[in-house]
XYZ file of C-alpha atoms in Angstrom:
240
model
C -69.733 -46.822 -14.892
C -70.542 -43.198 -16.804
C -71.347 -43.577 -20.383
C -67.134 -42.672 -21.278
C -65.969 -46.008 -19.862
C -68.564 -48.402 -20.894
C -67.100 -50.238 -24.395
C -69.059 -48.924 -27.174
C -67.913 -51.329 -29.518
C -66.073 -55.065 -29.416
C -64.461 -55.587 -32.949
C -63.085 -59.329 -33.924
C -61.032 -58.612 -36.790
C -60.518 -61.476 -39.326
C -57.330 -63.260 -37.824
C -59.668 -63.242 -34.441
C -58.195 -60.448 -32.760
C -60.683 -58.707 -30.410
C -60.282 -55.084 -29.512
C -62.368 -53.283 -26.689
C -63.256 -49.540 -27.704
C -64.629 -47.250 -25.719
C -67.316 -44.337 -25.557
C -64.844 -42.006 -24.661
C -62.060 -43.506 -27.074
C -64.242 -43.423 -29.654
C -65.466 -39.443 -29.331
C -61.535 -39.019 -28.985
C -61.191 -41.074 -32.549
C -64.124 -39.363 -34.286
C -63.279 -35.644 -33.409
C -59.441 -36.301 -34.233
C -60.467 -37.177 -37.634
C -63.584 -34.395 -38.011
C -60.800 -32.141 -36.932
C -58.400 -33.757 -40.215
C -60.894 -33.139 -42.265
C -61.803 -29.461 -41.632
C -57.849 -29.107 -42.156
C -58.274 -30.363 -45.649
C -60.987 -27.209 -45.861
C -63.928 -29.388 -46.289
C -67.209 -27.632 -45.319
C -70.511 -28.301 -44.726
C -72.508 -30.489 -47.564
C -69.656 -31.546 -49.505
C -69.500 -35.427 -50.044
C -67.065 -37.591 -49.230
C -66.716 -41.229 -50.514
C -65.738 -44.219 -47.466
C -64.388 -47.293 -49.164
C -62.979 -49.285 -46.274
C -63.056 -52.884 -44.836
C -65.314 -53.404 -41.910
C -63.678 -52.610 -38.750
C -63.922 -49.711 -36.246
C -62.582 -47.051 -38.437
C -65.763 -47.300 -40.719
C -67.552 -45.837 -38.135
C -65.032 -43.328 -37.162
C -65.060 -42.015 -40.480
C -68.795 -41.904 -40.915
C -69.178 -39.918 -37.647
C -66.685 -37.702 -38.427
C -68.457 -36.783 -41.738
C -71.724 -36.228 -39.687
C -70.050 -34.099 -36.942
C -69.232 -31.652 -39.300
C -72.180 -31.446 -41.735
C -70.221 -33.691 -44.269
C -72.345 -36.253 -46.349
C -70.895 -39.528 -46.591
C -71.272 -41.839 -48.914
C -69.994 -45.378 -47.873
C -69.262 -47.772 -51.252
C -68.790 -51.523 -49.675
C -65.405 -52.798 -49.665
C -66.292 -55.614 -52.256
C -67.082 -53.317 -54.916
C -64.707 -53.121 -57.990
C -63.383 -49.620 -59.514
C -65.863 -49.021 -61.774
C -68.845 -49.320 -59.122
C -66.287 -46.606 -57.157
C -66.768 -44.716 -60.147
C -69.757 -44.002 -60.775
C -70.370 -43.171 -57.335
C -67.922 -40.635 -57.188
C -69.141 -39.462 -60.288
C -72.727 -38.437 -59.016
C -71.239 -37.609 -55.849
C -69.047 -34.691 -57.145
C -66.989 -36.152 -53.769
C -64.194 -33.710 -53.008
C -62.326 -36.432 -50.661
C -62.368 -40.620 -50.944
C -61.657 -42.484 -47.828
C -60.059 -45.442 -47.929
C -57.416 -48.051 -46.750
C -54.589 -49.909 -48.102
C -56.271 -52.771 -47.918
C -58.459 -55.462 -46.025
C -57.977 -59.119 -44.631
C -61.357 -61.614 -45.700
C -61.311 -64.795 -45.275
C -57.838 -64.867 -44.316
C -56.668 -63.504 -47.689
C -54.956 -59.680 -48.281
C -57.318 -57.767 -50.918
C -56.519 -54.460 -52.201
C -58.056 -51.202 -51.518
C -56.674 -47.994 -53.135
C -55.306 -49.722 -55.996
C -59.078 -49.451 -56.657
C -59.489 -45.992 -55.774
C -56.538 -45.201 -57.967
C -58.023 -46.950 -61.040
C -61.629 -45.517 -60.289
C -59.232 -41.875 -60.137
C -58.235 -42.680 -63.327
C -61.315 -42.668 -64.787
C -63.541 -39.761 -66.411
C -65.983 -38.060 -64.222
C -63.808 -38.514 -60.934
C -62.368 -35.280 -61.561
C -64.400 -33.562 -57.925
C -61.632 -35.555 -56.017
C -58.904 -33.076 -54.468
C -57.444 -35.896 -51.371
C -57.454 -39.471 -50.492
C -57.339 -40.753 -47.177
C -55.609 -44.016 -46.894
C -55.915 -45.947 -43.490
C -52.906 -48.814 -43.031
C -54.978 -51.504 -42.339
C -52.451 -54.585 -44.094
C -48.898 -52.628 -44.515
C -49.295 -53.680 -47.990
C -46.933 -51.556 -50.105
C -49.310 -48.904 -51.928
C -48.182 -46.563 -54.666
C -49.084 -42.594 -52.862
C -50.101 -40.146 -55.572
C -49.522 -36.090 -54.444
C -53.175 -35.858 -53.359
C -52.987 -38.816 -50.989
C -52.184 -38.470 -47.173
C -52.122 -41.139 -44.332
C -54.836 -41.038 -42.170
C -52.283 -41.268 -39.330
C -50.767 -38.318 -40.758
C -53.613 -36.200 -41.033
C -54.854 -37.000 -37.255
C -51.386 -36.536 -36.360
C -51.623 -33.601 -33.556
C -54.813 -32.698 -34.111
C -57.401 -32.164 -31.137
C -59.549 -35.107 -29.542
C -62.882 -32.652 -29.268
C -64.236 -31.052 -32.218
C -67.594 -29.101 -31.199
C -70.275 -30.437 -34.205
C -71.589 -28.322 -36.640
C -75.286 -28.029 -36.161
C -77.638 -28.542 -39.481
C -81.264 -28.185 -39.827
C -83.181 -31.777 -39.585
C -83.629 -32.077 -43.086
C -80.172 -31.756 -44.014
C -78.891 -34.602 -45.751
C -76.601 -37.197 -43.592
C -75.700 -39.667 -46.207
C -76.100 -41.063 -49.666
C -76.501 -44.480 -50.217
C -76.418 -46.338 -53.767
C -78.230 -49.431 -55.002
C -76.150 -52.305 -56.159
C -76.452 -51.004 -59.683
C -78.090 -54.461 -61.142
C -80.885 -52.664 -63.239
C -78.872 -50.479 -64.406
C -77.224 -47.510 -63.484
C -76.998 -46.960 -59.522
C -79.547 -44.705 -57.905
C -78.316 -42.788 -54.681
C -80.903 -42.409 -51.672
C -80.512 -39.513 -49.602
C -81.145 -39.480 -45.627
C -81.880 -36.855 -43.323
C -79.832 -35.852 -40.894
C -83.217 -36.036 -37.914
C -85.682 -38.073 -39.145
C -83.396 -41.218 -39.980
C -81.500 -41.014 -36.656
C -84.606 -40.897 -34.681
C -85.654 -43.873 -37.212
C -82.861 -45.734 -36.010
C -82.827 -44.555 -32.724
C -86.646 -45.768 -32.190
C -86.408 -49.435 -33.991
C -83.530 -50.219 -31.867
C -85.652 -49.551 -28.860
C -89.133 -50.943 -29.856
C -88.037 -53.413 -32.402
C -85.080 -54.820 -30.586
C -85.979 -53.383 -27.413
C -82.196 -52.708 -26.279
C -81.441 -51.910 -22.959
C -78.313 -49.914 -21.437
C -76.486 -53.001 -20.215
C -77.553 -55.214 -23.773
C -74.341 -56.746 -26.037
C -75.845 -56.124 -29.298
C -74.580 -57.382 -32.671
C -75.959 -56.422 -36.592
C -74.390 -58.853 -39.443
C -74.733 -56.482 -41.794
C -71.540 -54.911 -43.379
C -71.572 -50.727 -43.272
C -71.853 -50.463 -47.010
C -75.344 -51.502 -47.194
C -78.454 -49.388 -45.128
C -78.461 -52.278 -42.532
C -74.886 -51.228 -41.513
C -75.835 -47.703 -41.108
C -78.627 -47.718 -38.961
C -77.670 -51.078 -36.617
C -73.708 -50.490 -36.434
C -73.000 -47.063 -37.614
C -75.746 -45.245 -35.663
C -78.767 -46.550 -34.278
C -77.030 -48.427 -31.158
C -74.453 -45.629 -30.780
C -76.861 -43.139 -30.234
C -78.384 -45.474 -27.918
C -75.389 -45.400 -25.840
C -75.216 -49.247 -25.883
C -72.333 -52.262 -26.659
C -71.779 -53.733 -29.684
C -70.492 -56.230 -31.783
């Protein structure tokens, strides 16, 4: 099969529902969004904060940042509002990224509540629009600068040509868990840490086209970026 059909990614969500994506479905997913986000006149280098639950949209989102020169910066889903906070704060983000909420362990936990109290405090005042993915259908309160993220895909083109940076242009930020202190954000390249990633997967795990490879790691730590957000994807290969 051509690269389009093969799955790209299998995703068990937490009730045990598995969903097939593939190559082709996910381009179509990641340009929709790139193509909501240059609607909401974001342009290259601005930063954009992803607080969402594991699951395929993660990805989405952090590949639709990097098609257009955004630089994301993904805060895991089990951090409170202040940890959102600060993070934003040093950011300057112009646009958070989030969901209603997320299912672990069986139980309902709230997203944007979060996002709204981490809104509410000083320093987050960069933020112009929230993204909110339904992920629960829990009721959420929507505040003027909020929009669906089924409403801002709504219509909007499945290709979106990339915008091409220079190899030291940053891809992401990515803050330590804060426990000596204040978080410190790392900055990647855009060429040097996909190549990175690119190479370990193929001389440290030495995947192959037709491998079914799986990372534990949740996005919001490095792990997550480079083994399910990037390095296997660019490899062209399946994952869990």
């Amino acid at each position: 099969p051509t690269r389009a059909s093969q799955t790209a990614i299998i995703f068990e969500a937490d009730n045990g529902d598995v969903t097939h994506v593939t190559y082709q479905s996910l381009y179509e997913r990641v340009c929709q969004l790139a193509n909501g986000l240059k609607s909401l006149n974001l342009k290259l280098g601005d930063r954009v904060i992803i607080y969402l639950p594991m699951g395929v949209e993660a990805i989405v989102a952090m590949q639709a940042c990097a098609r257009l020169g955004l630089i994301h910066s993904v805060v895991f889903g089990g951090f409170s509002s202040k940890s959102l906070q600060e993070r934003i704060q040093d950011t300057s983000a112009r646009a958070v990224i989030t969901a209603d909420g997320q299912f672990r362990g069986g139980k309902d936990l709230p997203l944007k509540s979060a996002v709204d109290e981490a809104l509410a405090m000083p320093g987050c005042e960069s933020v112009e629009k929230v993204i909110v993915y339904k992920r629960t259908g829990t009721a959420i309160k929507l505040n003027e600068r909020d929009i669906w993220w089924d409403d801002l895909i709504a219509g909007k083109d499945k290709t979106c040509d990339p915008v091409y940076v220079n190899a030291e242009h940053p891809l992401f930020l990515l803050y330590t868990s804060g426990s000596t202190g204040k978080p410190k954000g790392v900055q990647h390249s855009s060429a040097g840490y996909l190549l990175h990633a690119m190479n370990t997967m193929r001389w440290t795990f030495d995947a192959k086209n037709n491998d079914v490879f799986w990372c534990t790691a949740d996005v919001g730590w490095i792990t997550g970026h480079s083994y399910v957000a990037y390095g296997p994807l660019a490899l062209g290969i399946t994952q869990v």
